[in-house]
Amino acid sequence: MTRPTARVLALLEILQAGGTRTVADLADRLGVDERTVRRYIGHLIDLDVPVRSVRGRYGGYRLAPGYRMPPLMLTDEEALAVLLGLVAGRRAGLVTTSVAAAESAAAKVRRVLPEALGRRLDALLTTADFTAPARPVVIPETSVLLMLAEAARDRRPVAVSYTAWKGRRSERTVHPYGIVAHSGRWYVTGADSASGEVRTFRLDRIETATVLPGSFEVPVGFDPAARVLSGLAGVPYLHEVSLRVQGTVEQVRHRLPPGLATVRELPADPAQGGAGDTAEEADRTSEATSDAAGATGSPAASGEGEDSGWVRVQWRAERLEWVPSVLAWLDLPFVIEYPDALRDHVRALARRLATCADAAAGPAEGAESDRPAATPPPPPSPAE
């Protein structure tokens, strides 16, 4: 410890262990001279800490009997916010330490709370449950996270050792524009010296980080969270999916999980043979839109959205089986551009839905009023 404040606090901790400590002993443990120890004692006295001086051959300093640091003073709402924040952060995968460290921190907070408040919070933490499952935690180095956060705040470049997803290791300099937490992982996004482009890096894959001299400027209007999501949508996977969807960019993005796909507006209505579409493609668009409307009951069947423009939606996926459920969730007319294998999966889902819709009701028919209203499951989150 090099700062005087840190040494003063260390001195207080030594004295709280009990007994009388000689000046020589305190000076040796703190790594300072005896004159400095006496100055630190004066600081504690100025803070109303009852330090007593003991004269004689075995004299020194000790705390007044019964003195303890005051308990952490939190209102009921503040204590609840702290403990629930620890629990929720751990379940959301946002903690940058081990589960044991998070539990230890919660236990320390719990120990310094008044007994009555502590019992009530224990009851809440024991009985509370969560509808969302806990996310798996990928823990980055805490020192790396804090260093990059400071560098992003101070606009300082950082040299990092990074291991890519295929195992390739590299040394590069990053200008950290921002730190982003997403789906149980932490990311840093910024300018990359190796590629000359804005890149996104997972913090748990950064082995070492060193702040370098110099500074940089963040582009005006740069949104770190949006950049991370768009970067994740462009990660290479086994299948590349491209669709044309009838609707606005805002409509489509609102109905897709964050980070799943890139959505951009097309210059003209492809169903009318817009720019960039051949007559054959326009015919395929019209036919495919009609088939999709009939199979999934999309708004095209009722004429809803006929005047809407079209957007192109693209993403990458390791498996195609779950993609049709996302398309059904969109509830908008769509055209599959590629891959062709996706058409078979969409038709299979449409047949399953039609079979279930045509099936006769079982013995529970007529008891619908006793059931809670069904809500559609959320679309799958993107793999990273």
mmCIF file of C-alpha atoms in Angstrom:
data_model
loop_
_atom_site.group_PDB
_atom_site.id
_atom_site.type_symbol
_atom_site.label_atom_id
_atom_site.label_comp_id
_atom_site.label_asym_id
_atom_site.label_seq_id
_atom_site.Cartn_x
_atom_site.Cartn_y
_atom_site.Cartn_z
ATOM 1 C CA MET A 1 0.000 0.000 0.000
ATOM 2 C CA THR A 2 1.559 3.275 -1.113
ATOM 3 C CA ARG A 3 -1.181 5.802 -0.403
ATOM 4 C CA PRO A 4 -1.403 7.394 3.076
ATOM 5 C CA THR A 5 -5.175 6.768 3.237
ATOM 6 C CA ALA A 6 -4.648 3.066 2.651
ATOM 7 C CA ARG A 7 -2.040 2.942 5.426
ATOM 8 C CA VAL A 8 -4.308 4.793 7.840
ATOM 9 C CA LEU A 9 -7.067 2.250 7.204
ATOM 10 C CA ALA A 10 -4.555 -0.585 7.606
ATOM 11 C CA LEU A 11 -3.487 0.942 10.925
ATOM 12 C CA LEU A 12 -7.100 0.998 12.105
ATOM 13 C CA GLU A 13 -7.545 -2.655 11.120
ATOM 14 C CA ILE A 14 -4.421 -3.624 13.111
ATOM 15 C CA LEU A 15 -5.646 -1.792 16.185
ATOM 16 C CA GLN A 16 -9.108 -3.389 15.902
ATOM 17 C CA ALA A 17 -7.474 -6.817 16.331
ATOM 18 C CA GLY A 18 -7.065 -5.844 20.003
ATOM 19 C CA GLY A 19 -4.222 -5.307 22.452
ATOM 20 C CA THR A 20 -1.607 -2.615 22.680
ATOM 21 C CA ARG A 21 0.730 -2.152 19.723
ATOM 22 C CA THR A 22 4.108 -0.494 20.085
ATOM 23 C CA VAL A 23 5.105 2.264 17.724
ATOM 24 C CA ALA A 24 7.991 0.157 16.456
ATOM 25 C CA ASP A 25 5.685 -2.776 15.709
ATOM 26 C CA LEU A 26 3.207 -0.562 13.873
ATOM 27 C CA ALA A 27 5.967 1.106 11.877
ATOM 28 C CA ASP A 28 7.341 -2.269 10.838
ATOM 29 C CA ARG A 29 3.956 -3.640 9.766
ATOM 30 C CA LEU A 30 3.032 -0.532 7.805
ATOM 31 C CA GLY A 31 6.464 -0.051 6.249
ATOM 32 C CA VAL A 32 6.908 3.522 7.527
ATOM 33 C CA ASP A 33 8.941 5.275 10.209
ATOM 34 C CA GLU A 34 7.722 5.887 13.748
ATOM 35 C CA ARG A 35 7.125 9.576 13.165
ATOM 36 C CA THR A 36 4.721 8.715 10.326
ATOM 37 C CA VAL A 37 2.885 6.255 12.603
ATOM 38 C CA ARG A 38 2.249 9.066 15.099
ATOM 39 C CA ARG A 39 0.935 11.251 12.271
ATOM 40 C CA TYR A 40 -1.456 8.467 11.177
ATOM 41 C CA ILE A 41 -2.643 8.127 14.789
ATOM 42 C CA GLY A 42 -3.463 11.823 14.703
ATOM 43 C CA HIS A 43 -5.534 11.279 11.538
ATOM 44 C CA LEU A 44 -7.572 8.592 13.315
ATOM 45 C CA ILE A 45 -8.153 10.838 16.308
ATOM 46 C CA ASP A 46 -9.327 13.604 13.968
ATOM 47 C CA LEU A 47 -11.889 11.104 12.614
ATOM 48 C CA ASP A 48 -13.188 10.566 16.182
ATOM 49 C CA VAL A 49 -11.670 7.093 16.426
ATOM 50 C CA PRO A 50 -10.894 6.632 20.168
ATOM 51 C CA VAL A 51 -7.179 5.745 20.049
ATOM 52 C CA ARG A 52 -5.570 5.580 23.492
ATOM 53 C CA SER A 53 -1.898 6.161 24.187
ATOM 54 C CA VAL A 54 -0.292 3.742 26.662
ATOM 55 C CA ARG A 55 2.870 4.980 28.417
ATOM 56 C CA GLY A 56 5.680 2.906 29.820
ATOM 57 C CA ARG A 57 8.191 0.332 28.699
ATOM 58 C CA TYR A 58 5.520 -1.725 26.917
ATOM 59 C CA GLY A 59 3.457 1.244 25.895
ATOM 60 C CA GLY A 60 2.072 2.107 22.524
ATOM 61 C CA TYR A 61 -1.420 2.566 21.119
ATOM 62 C CA ARG A 62 -4.686 0.733 21.480
ATOM 63 C CA LEU A 63 -8.367 1.367 20.808
ATOM 64 C CA ALA A 64 -10.775 2.228 23.592
ATOM 65 C CA PRO A 65 -12.473 -0.905 24.984
ATOM 66 C CA GLY A 66 -15.672 -1.870 23.149
ATOM 67 C CA TYR A 67 -14.964 0.246 20.075
ATOM 68 C CA ARG A 68 -15.965 -1.207 16.726
ATOM 69 C CA MET A 69 -16.449 0.357 13.350
ATOM 70 C CA PRO A 70 -20.106 1.379 12.966
ATOM 71 C CA PRO A 71 -22.309 -1.046 10.998
ATOM 72 C CA LEU A 72 -23.131 -0.391 7.397
ATOM 73 C CA MET A 73 -26.068 1.989 7.605
ATOM 74 C CA LEU A 74 -28.617 1.148 4.919
ATOM 75 C CA THR A 75 -32.334 1.813 4.740
ATOM 76 C CA ASP A 76 -34.620 -1.138 4.064
ATOM 77 C CA GLU A 77 -34.889 -0.160 0.396
ATOM 78 C CA GLU A 78 -31.122 0.319 0.028
ATOM 79 C CA ALA A 79 -30.356 -3.059 1.598
ATOM 80 C CA LEU A 80 -32.924 -4.749 -0.631
ATOM 81 C CA ALA A 81 -31.424 -3.063 -3.702
ATOM 82 C CA VAL A 82 -27.904 -4.247 -2.825
ATOM 83 C CA LEU A 83 -28.792 -7.879 -2.125
ATOM 84 C CA LEU A 84 -31.220 -8.276 -5.016
ATOM 85 C CA GLY A 85 -28.658 -6.624 -7.277
ATOM 86 C CA LEU A 86 -26.124 -9.295 -6.342
ATOM 87 C CA VAL A 87 -28.632 -12.102 -6.887
ATOM 88 C CA ALA A 88 -29.998 -10.722 -10.150
ATOM 89 C CA GLY A 89 -26.534 -9.936 -11.488
ATOM 90 C CA ARG A 90 -25.385 -13.484 -10.821
ATOM 91 C CA ARG A 91 -28.456 -15.023 -12.503
ATOM 92 C CA ALA A 92 -28.129 -12.703 -15.505
ATOM 93 C CA GLY A 93 -24.509 -13.719 -15.971
ATOM 94 C CA LEU A 94 -23.205 -10.220 -15.308
ATOM 95 C CA VAL A 95 -20.929 -11.025 -12.379
ATOM 96 C CA THR A 96 -17.217 -10.873 -13.139
ATOM 97 C CA THR A 97 -16.259 -13.050 -10.190
ATOM 98 C CA SER A 98 -16.972 -16.584 -9.133
ATOM 99 C CA VAL A 99 -20.310 -17.582 -7.631
ATOM 100 C CA ALA A 100 -18.514 -18.062 -4.314
ATOM 101 C CA ALA A 101 -17.312 -14.440 -4.396
ATOM 102 C CA ALA A 102 -20.818 -13.134 -5.102
ATOM 103 C CA GLU A 103 -22.265 -15.224 -2.270
ATOM 104 C CA SER A 104 -19.487 -14.086 0.055
ATOM 105 C CA ALA A 105 -20.231 -10.438 -0.751
ATOM 106 C CA ALA A 106 -23.936 -10.964 -0.054
ATOM 107 C CA ALA A 107 -23.114 -12.680 3.229
ATOM 108 C CA LYS A 108 -20.898 -9.776 4.336
ATOM 109 C CA VAL A 109 -23.638 -7.270 3.596
ATOM 110 C CA ARG A 110 -26.122 -9.465 5.431
ATOM 111 C CA ARG A 111 -23.904 -9.665 8.559
ATOM 112 C CA VAL A 112 -23.715 -5.907 9.079
ATOM 113 C CA LEU A 113 -27.453 -5.301 8.705
ATOM 114 C CA PRO A 114 -29.720 -4.875 11.715
ATOM 115 C CA GLU A 115 -31.057 -8.234 12.873
ATOM 116 C CA ALA A 116 -34.738 -7.550 12.134
ATOM 117 C CA LEU A 117 -34.035 -6.291 8.597
ATOM 118 C CA GLY A 118 -31.666 -9.184 7.952
ATOM 119 C CA ARG A 119 -34.346 -11.756 8.881
ATOM 120 C CA ARG A 120 -36.850 -10.155 6.488
ATOM 121 C CA LEU A 121 -34.367 -10.125 3.616
ATOM 122 C CA ASP A 122 -33.413 -13.745 4.343
ATOM 123 C CA ALA A 123 -37.087 -14.657 4.043
ATOM 124 C CA LEU A 124 -37.305 -12.953 0.653
ATOM 125 C CA LEU A 125 -34.139 -14.538 -0.746
ATOM 126 C CA THR A 126 -35.247 -17.958 0.517
ATOM 127 C CA THR A 127 -38.743 -17.884 -0.962
ATOM 128 C CA ALA A 128 -38.255 -15.808 -4.131
ATOM 129 C CA ASP A 129 -38.135 -17.606 -7.470
ATOM 130 C CA PHE A 130 -37.468 -16.427 -11.017
ATOM 131 C CA THR A 131 -39.327 -17.233 -14.223
ATOM 132 C CA ALA A 132 -36.254 -16.673 -16.384
ATOM 133 C CA PRO A 133 -33.607 -19.399 -16.070
ATOM 134 C CA ALA A 134 -30.179 -18.456 -14.816
ATOM 135 C CA ARG A 135 -27.692 -17.759 -17.591
ATOM 136 C CA PRO A 136 -24.391 -19.606 -17.720
ATOM 137 C CA VAL A 137 -21.633 -17.280 -16.592
ATOM 138 C CA VAL A 138 -18.488 -16.760 -18.654
ATOM 139 C CA ILE A 139 -16.186 -14.987 -16.220
ATOM 140 C CA PRO A 140 -13.596 -12.524 -17.527
ATOM 141 C CA GLU A 141 -10.636 -11.408 -15.477
ATOM 142 C CA THR A 142 -11.837 -8.683 -13.142
ATOM 143 C CA SER A 143 -8.572 -6.781 -13.573
ATOM 144 C CA VAL A 144 -8.988 -6.847 -17.377
ATOM 145 C CA LEU A 145 -12.576 -5.600 -17.178
ATOM 146 C CA LEU A 146 -11.708 -2.727 -14.841
ATOM 147 C CA MET A 147 -8.618 -1.763 -16.822
ATOM 148 C CA LEU A 148 -10.542 -1.635 -20.101
ATOM 149 C CA ALA A 149 -13.342 0.341 -18.443
ATOM 150 C CA GLU A 150 -10.867 2.943 -17.231
ATOM 151 C CA ALA A 151 -9.195 3.060 -20.637
ATOM 152 C CA ALA A 152 -12.571 3.556 -22.344
ATOM 153 C CA ARG A 153 -13.436 6.376 -19.949
ATOM 154 C CA ASP A 154 -10.045 8.070 -20.295
ATOM 155 C CA ARG A 155 -9.738 7.407 -24.070
ATOM 156 C CA ARG A 156 -6.469 5.466 -23.706
ATOM 157 C CA PRO A 157 -5.312 2.731 -26.133
ATOM 158 C CA VAL A 158 -4.777 -0.772 -24.749
ATOM 159 C CA ALA A 159 -2.469 -3.551 -25.908
ATOM 160 C CA VAL A 160 -4.186 -6.941 -25.536
ATOM 161 C CA SER A 161 -3.335 -10.600 -26.036
ATOM 162 C CA TYR A 162 -6.419 -12.159 -27.611
ATOM 163 C CA THR A 163 -7.463 -15.716 -28.460
ATOM 164 C CA ALA A 164 -10.036 -15.901 -31.265
ATOM 165 C CA TRP A 165 -12.889 -18.435 -31.345
ATOM 166 C CA LYS A 166 -10.842 -20.785 -33.551
ATOM 167 C CA GLY A 167 -7.939 -20.728 -31.102
ATOM 168 C CA ARG A 168 -5.729 -18.299 -33.025
ATOM 169 C CA ARG A 169 -3.769 -16.026 -30.680
ATOM 170 C CA SER A 170 -2.745 -12.500 -31.572
ATOM 171 C CA GLU A 171 -1.329 -9.307 -30.136
ATOM 172 C CA ARG A 172 -3.156 -6.107 -31.038
ATOM 173 C CA THR A 173 -3.861 -2.576 -29.912
ATOM 174 C CA VAL A 174 -7.478 -1.632 -29.245
ATOM 175 C CA HIS A 175 -9.062 1.782 -28.819
ATOM 176 C CA PRO A 176 -11.894 0.824 -26.440
ATOM 177 C CA TYR A 177 -15.015 2.809 -27.303
ATOM 178 C CA GLY A 178 -17.231 1.062 -24.747
ATOM 179 C CA ILE A 179 -17.879 -1.989 -22.544
ATOM 180 C CA VAL A 180 -21.072 -3.988 -23.141
ATOM 181 C CA ALA A 181 -22.700 -6.885 -21.241
ATOM 182 C CA HIS A 182 -24.862 -9.203 -23.363
ATOM 183 C CA SER A 183 -26.303 -12.681 -22.720
ATOM 184 C CA GLY A 184 -23.983 -13.535 -19.851
ATOM 185 C CA ARG A 185 -20.816 -12.275 -21.534
ATOM 186 C CA TRP A 186 -18.813 -9.047 -21.457
ATOM 187 C CA TYR A 187 -17.524 -7.391 -24.615
ATOM 188 C CA VAL A 188 -15.323 -4.448 -25.541
ATOM 189 C CA THR A 189 -15.834 -2.723 -28.866
ATOM 190 C CA GLY A 190 -13.522 -0.260 -30.531
ATOM 191 C CA ALA A 191 -10.959 0.381 -33.244
ATOM 192 C CA ASP A 192 -8.601 -2.558 -33.835
ATOM 193 C CA SER A 193 -5.027 -2.014 -35.014
ATOM 194 C CA ALA A 194 -4.790 -5.460 -36.638
ATOM 195 C CA SER A 195 -7.720 -4.961 -39.035
ATOM 196 C CA GLY A 196 -8.023 -1.176 -39.090
ATOM 197 C CA GLU A 197 -11.754 -1.557 -38.408
ATOM 198 C CA VAL A 198 -14.137 -1.314 -35.476
ATOM 199 C CA ARG A 199 -14.232 -4.775 -33.895
ATOM 200 C CA THR A 200 -15.856 -6.502 -30.939
ATOM 201 C CA PHE A 201 -13.876 -8.698 -28.528
ATOM 202 C CA ARG A 202 -15.009 -11.019 -25.743
ATOM 203 C CA LEU A 203 -13.357 -10.070 -22.484
ATOM 204 C CA ASP A 204 -12.982 -13.670 -21.307
ATOM 205 C CA ARG A 205 -10.723 -14.287 -24.336
ATOM 206 C CA ILE A 206 -8.375 -11.433 -23.437
ATOM 207 C CA GLU A 207 -5.428 -12.909 -21.545
ATOM 208 C CA THR A 208 -3.501 -9.732 -20.785
ATOM 209 C CA ALA A 209 -4.167 -6.023 -21.192
ATOM 210 C CA THR A 210 -1.788 -3.083 -20.826
ATOM 211 C CA VAL A 211 -2.739 0.581 -21.039
ATOM 212 C CA LEU A 212 -0.552 2.476 -23.500
ATOM 213 C CA PRO A 213 0.353 6.156 -23.688
ATOM 214 C CA GLY A 214 -1.613 8.360 -26.050
ATOM 215 C CA SER A 215 -5.296 9.071 -26.588
ATOM 216 C CA PHE A 216 -8.043 8.716 -29.184
ATOM 217 C CA GLU A 217 -11.450 10.131 -30.031
ATOM 218 C CA VAL A 218 -14.684 8.140 -30.181
ATOM 219 C CA PRO A 219 -16.690 8.700 -33.394
ATOM 220 C CA VAL A 220 -19.618 11.053 -32.880
ATOM 221 C CA GLY A 221 -22.849 9.151 -32.216
ATOM 222 C CA PHE A 222 -21.121 5.784 -31.759
ATOM 223 C CA ASP A 223 -23.388 3.302 -29.934
ATOM 224 C CA PRO A 224 -21.326 0.491 -28.315
ATOM 225 C CA ALA A 225 -24.354 -1.723 -27.547
ATOM 226 C CA ALA A 226 -25.717 -1.474 -31.095
ATOM 227 C CA ARG A 227 -22.263 -2.219 -32.503
ATOM 228 C CA VAL A 228 -21.909 -5.342 -30.362
ATOM 229 C CA LEU A 229 -25.328 -6.636 -31.459
ATOM 230 C CA SER A 230 -24.610 -6.048 -35.135
ATOM 231 C CA GLY A 231 -21.205 -7.682 -34.729
ATOM 232 C CA LEU A 232 -22.726 -10.789 -33.157
ATOM 233 C CA ALA A 233 -25.236 -11.016 -36.002
ATOM 234 C CA GLY A 234 -22.306 -11.216 -38.442
ATOM 235 C CA VAL A 235 -20.435 -14.043 -36.699
ATOM 236 C CA PRO A 236 -19.751 -16.875 -39.199
ATOM 237 C CA TYR A 237 -21.933 -19.976 -38.775
ATOM 238 C CA LEU A 238 -22.769 -23.056 -40.833
ATOM 239 C CA HIS A 239 -25.821 -21.562 -42.576
ATOM 240 C CA GLU A 240 -26.356 -18.104 -44.015
ATOM 241 C CA VAL A 241 -30.031 -17.121 -44.089
ATOM 242 C CA SER A 242 -31.422 -14.320 -46.229
ATOM 243 C CA LEU A 243 -35.080 -13.293 -46.369
ATOM 244 C CA ARG A 244 -37.217 -10.519 -47.737
ATOM 245 C CA VAL A 245 -39.901 -9.500 -45.274
ATOM 246 C CA GLN A 246 -42.839 -7.189 -45.907
ATOM 247 C CA GLY A 247 -42.784 -4.500 -43.257
ATOM 248 C CA THR A 248 -40.696 -1.656 -41.933
ATOM 249 C CA VAL A 249 -37.239 -1.930 -40.431
ATOM 250 C CA GLU A 250 -38.672 -0.956 -37.032
ATOM 251 C CA GLN A 251 -41.431 -3.595 -37.214
ATOM 252 C CA VAL A 252 -39.034 -6.398 -38.041
ATOM 253 C CA ARG A 253 -36.341 -5.426 -35.550
ATOM 254 C CA HIS A 254 -38.936 -5.167 -32.790
ATOM 255 C CA ARG A 255 -40.027 -8.772 -33.409
ATOM 256 C CA LEU A 256 -36.540 -10.284 -33.572
ATOM 257 C CA PRO A 257 -34.254 -11.067 -30.627
ATOM 258 C CA PRO A 258 -31.509 -8.453 -30.196
ATOM 259 C CA GLY A 259 -28.351 -9.410 -32.033
ATOM 260 C CA LEU A 260 -29.982 -12.136 -34.131
ATOM 261 C CA ALA A 261 -30.044 -10.509 -37.565
ATOM 262 C CA THR A 262 -29.213 -7.494 -39.635
ATOM 263 C CA VAL A 263 -32.240 -5.701 -41.113
ATOM 264 C CA ARG A 264 -32.029 -3.156 -43.921
ATOM 265 C CA GLU A 265 -34.582 -1.498 -46.118
ATOM 266 C CA LEU A 266 -34.904 -2.445 -49.790
ATOM 267 C CA PRO A 267 -35.209 0.304 -52.396
ATOM 268 C CA ALA A 268 -38.487 -0.980 -53.863
ATOM 269 C CA ASP A 269 -41.209 -3.597 -53.346
ATOM 270 C CA PRO A 270 -39.717 -6.883 -54.604
ATOM 271 C CA ALA A 271 -43.217 -8.291 -55.141
ATOM 272 C CA GLN A 272 -43.647 -5.657 -57.837
ATOM 273 C CA GLY A 273 -40.330 -6.418 -59.498
ATOM 274 C CA GLY A 274 -38.371 -3.707 -57.689
ATOM 275 C CA ALA A 275 -34.801 -2.670 -58.229
ATOM 276 C CA GLY A 276 -32.382 -5.552 -58.293
ATOM 277 C CA ASP A 277 -35.074 -8.236 -58.840
ATOM 278 C CA THR A 278 -35.559 -10.042 -62.110
ATOM 279 C CA ALA A 279 -39.012 -10.936 -63.434
ATOM 280 C CA GLU A 280 -38.409 -14.538 -62.384
ATOM 281 C CA GLU A 281 -37.516 -13.426 -58.857
ATOM 282 C CA ALA A 282 -40.623 -11.261 -58.717
ATOM 283 C CA ASP A 283 -42.781 -14.248 -59.685
ATOM 284 C CA ARG A 284 -41.098 -16.383 -57.030
ATOM 285 C CA THR A 285 -41.656 -13.614 -54.475
ATOM 286 C CA SER A 286 -45.366 -13.404 -55.256
ATOM 287 C CA GLU A 287 -45.807 -17.181 -55.160
ATOM 288 C CA ALA A 288 -43.775 -17.643 -51.983
ATOM 289 C CA THR A 289 -45.605 -14.804 -50.235
ATOM 290 C CA SER A 290 -48.943 -16.389 -51.074
ATOM 291 C CA ASP A 291 -47.786 -19.802 -49.824
ATOM 292 C CA ALA A 292 -46.454 -18.302 -46.592
ATOM 293 C CA ALA A 293 -49.680 -16.431 -45.960
ATOM 294 C CA GLY A 294 -51.790 -19.527 -46.448
ATOM 295 C CA ALA A 295 -49.586 -21.741 -44.319
ATOM 296 C CA THR A 296 -48.954 -19.439 -41.373
ATOM 297 C CA GLY A 297 -51.974 -17.170 -41.404
ATOM 298 C CA SER A 298 -49.835 -14.051 -41.876
ATOM 299 C CA PRO A 299 -51.320 -10.606 -42.424
ATOM 300 C CA ALA A 300 -50.990 -11.058 -46.185
ATOM 301 C CA ALA A 301 -54.031 -13.330 -46.090
ATOM 302 C CA SER A 302 -56.224 -10.515 -44.842
ATOM 303 C CA GLY A 303 -54.605 -7.776 -46.862
ATOM 304 C CA GLU A 304 -52.941 -6.203 -43.824
ATOM 305 C CA GLY A 305 -49.679 -4.508 -44.679
ATOM 306 C CA GLU A 306 -50.235 -4.606 -48.454
ATOM 307 C CA ASP A 307 -48.880 -1.073 -48.769
ATOM 308 C CA SER A 308 -45.824 -1.763 -46.617
ATOM 309 C CA GLY A 309 -42.340 -1.801 -48.094
ATOM 310 C CA TRP A 310 -39.941 -4.702 -47.909
ATOM 311 C CA VAL A 311 -36.752 -5.221 -45.931
ATOM 312 C CA ARG A 312 -33.945 -7.725 -46.244
ATOM 313 C CA VAL A 313 -33.200 -9.794 -43.138
ATOM 314 C CA GLN A 314 -29.971 -11.773 -42.905
ATOM 315 C CA TRP A 315 -28.387 -13.848 -40.172
ATOM 316 C CA ARG A 316 -26.241 -16.904 -39.607
ATOM 317 C CA ALA A 317 -27.196 -20.087 -37.804
ATOM 318 C CA GLU A 318 -25.605 -23.408 -36.904
ATOM 319 C CA ARG A 319 -28.963 -25.190 -37.359
ATOM 320 C CA LEU A 320 -32.002 -24.397 -39.484
ATOM 321 C CA GLU A 321 -34.615 -26.281 -37.444
ATOM 322 C CA TRP A 322 -35.409 -23.313 -35.187
ATOM 323 C CA VAL A 323 -35.551 -20.681 -37.946
ATOM 324 C CA PRO A 324 -39.189 -21.402 -39.045
ATOM 325 C CA SER A 325 -40.430 -20.663 -35.517
ATOM 326 C CA VAL A 326 -38.790 -17.228 -35.734
ATOM 327 C CA LEU A 327 -40.474 -16.629 -39.091
ATOM 328 C CA ALA A 328 -43.834 -17.580 -37.593
ATOM 329 C CA TRP A 329 -43.135 -15.218 -34.712
ATOM 330 C CA LEU A 330 -42.583 -12.385 -37.195
ATOM 331 C CA ASP A 331 -46.176 -12.825 -38.448
ATOM 332 C CA LEU A 332 -45.298 -10.915 -41.635
ATOM 333 C CA PRO A 333 -45.180 -12.034 -45.295
ATOM 334 C CA PHE A 334 -41.697 -13.251 -46.162
ATOM 335 C CA VAL A 335 -39.702 -14.708 -49.032
ATOM 336 C CA ILE A 336 -36.808 -17.101 -48.548
ATOM 337 C CA GLU A 337 -33.853 -16.066 -50.680
ATOM 338 C CA TYR A 338 -31.500 -18.750 -49.369
ATOM 339 C CA PRO A 339 -30.785 -21.433 -48.339
ATOM 340 C CA ASP A 340 -33.236 -23.625 -50.224
ATOM 341 C CA ALA A 341 -33.122 -26.182 -47.401
ATOM 342 C CA LEU A 342 -34.958 -23.696 -45.206
ATOM 343 C CA ARG A 343 -38.070 -24.029 -47.387
ATOM 344 C CA ASP A 344 -38.444 -27.693 -46.374
ATOM 345 C CA HIS A 345 -38.241 -26.757 -42.685
ATOM 346 C CA VAL A 346 -40.888 -24.036 -43.138
ATOM 347 C CA ARG A 347 -43.233 -26.425 -44.976
ATOM 348 C CA ALA A 348 -42.735 -29.065 -42.260
ATOM 349 C CA LEU A 349 -43.660 -26.544 -39.539
ATOM 350 C CA ALA A 350 -46.710 -25.440 -41.544
ATOM 351 C CA ARG A 351 -47.902 -29.059 -41.849
ATOM 352 C CA ARG A 352 -47.460 -29.636 -38.122
ATOM 353 C CA LEU A 353 -49.396 -26.478 -37.294
ATOM 354 C CA ALA A 354 -52.190 -27.390 -39.711
ATOM 355 C CA THR A 355 -52.418 -30.910 -38.254
ATOM 356 C CA CYS A 356 -52.682 -29.566 -34.715
ATOM 357 C CA ALA A 357 -55.252 -26.954 -35.757
ATOM 358 C CA ASP A 358 -57.459 -29.588 -37.462
ATOM 359 C CA ALA A 359 -57.208 -32.122 -34.629
ATOM 360 C CA ALA A 360 -60.443 -32.783 -32.731
ATOM 361 C CA ALA A 361 -60.621 -31.423 -29.222
ATOM 362 C CA GLY A 362 -60.057 -33.958 -26.453
ATOM 363 C CA PRO A 363 -62.061 -34.622 -23.284
ATOM 364 C CA ALA A 364 -61.047 -31.252 -21.877
ATOM 365 C CA GLU A 365 -63.132 -29.438 -24.506
ATOM 366 C CA GLY A 366 -65.402 -26.878 -22.925
ATOM 367 C CA ALA A 367 -63.033 -26.257 -20.011
ATOM 368 C CA GLU A 368 -61.142 -23.484 -21.731
ATOM 369 C CA SER A 369 -62.400 -20.901 -19.274
ATOM 370 C CA ASP A 370 -60.502 -22.686 -16.507
ATOM 371 C CA ARG A 371 -57.166 -22.387 -18.288
ATOM 372 C CA PRO A 372 -54.866 -19.395 -18.127
ATOM 373 C CA ALA A 373 -54.462 -17.484 -21.353
ATOM 374 C CA ALA A 374 -51.638 -18.938 -23.410
ATOM 375 C CA THR A 375 -48.766 -16.715 -24.418
ATOM 376 C CA PRO A 376 -46.449 -17.518 -27.299
ATOM 377 C CA PRO A 377 -42.920 -18.548 -26.328
ATOM 378 C CA PRO A 378 -40.213 -15.974 -26.989
ATOM 379 C CA PRO A 379 -38.062 -16.490 -30.075
ATOM 380 C CA PRO A 380 -34.704 -18.128 -29.484
ATOM 381 C CA SER A 381 -31.741 -16.031 -28.506
ATOM 382 C CA PRO A 382 -28.850 -15.897 -30.967
ATOM 383 C CA ALA A 383 -25.930 -18.227 -30.494
ATOM 384 C CA GLU A 384 -22.606 -16.466 -29.982
#
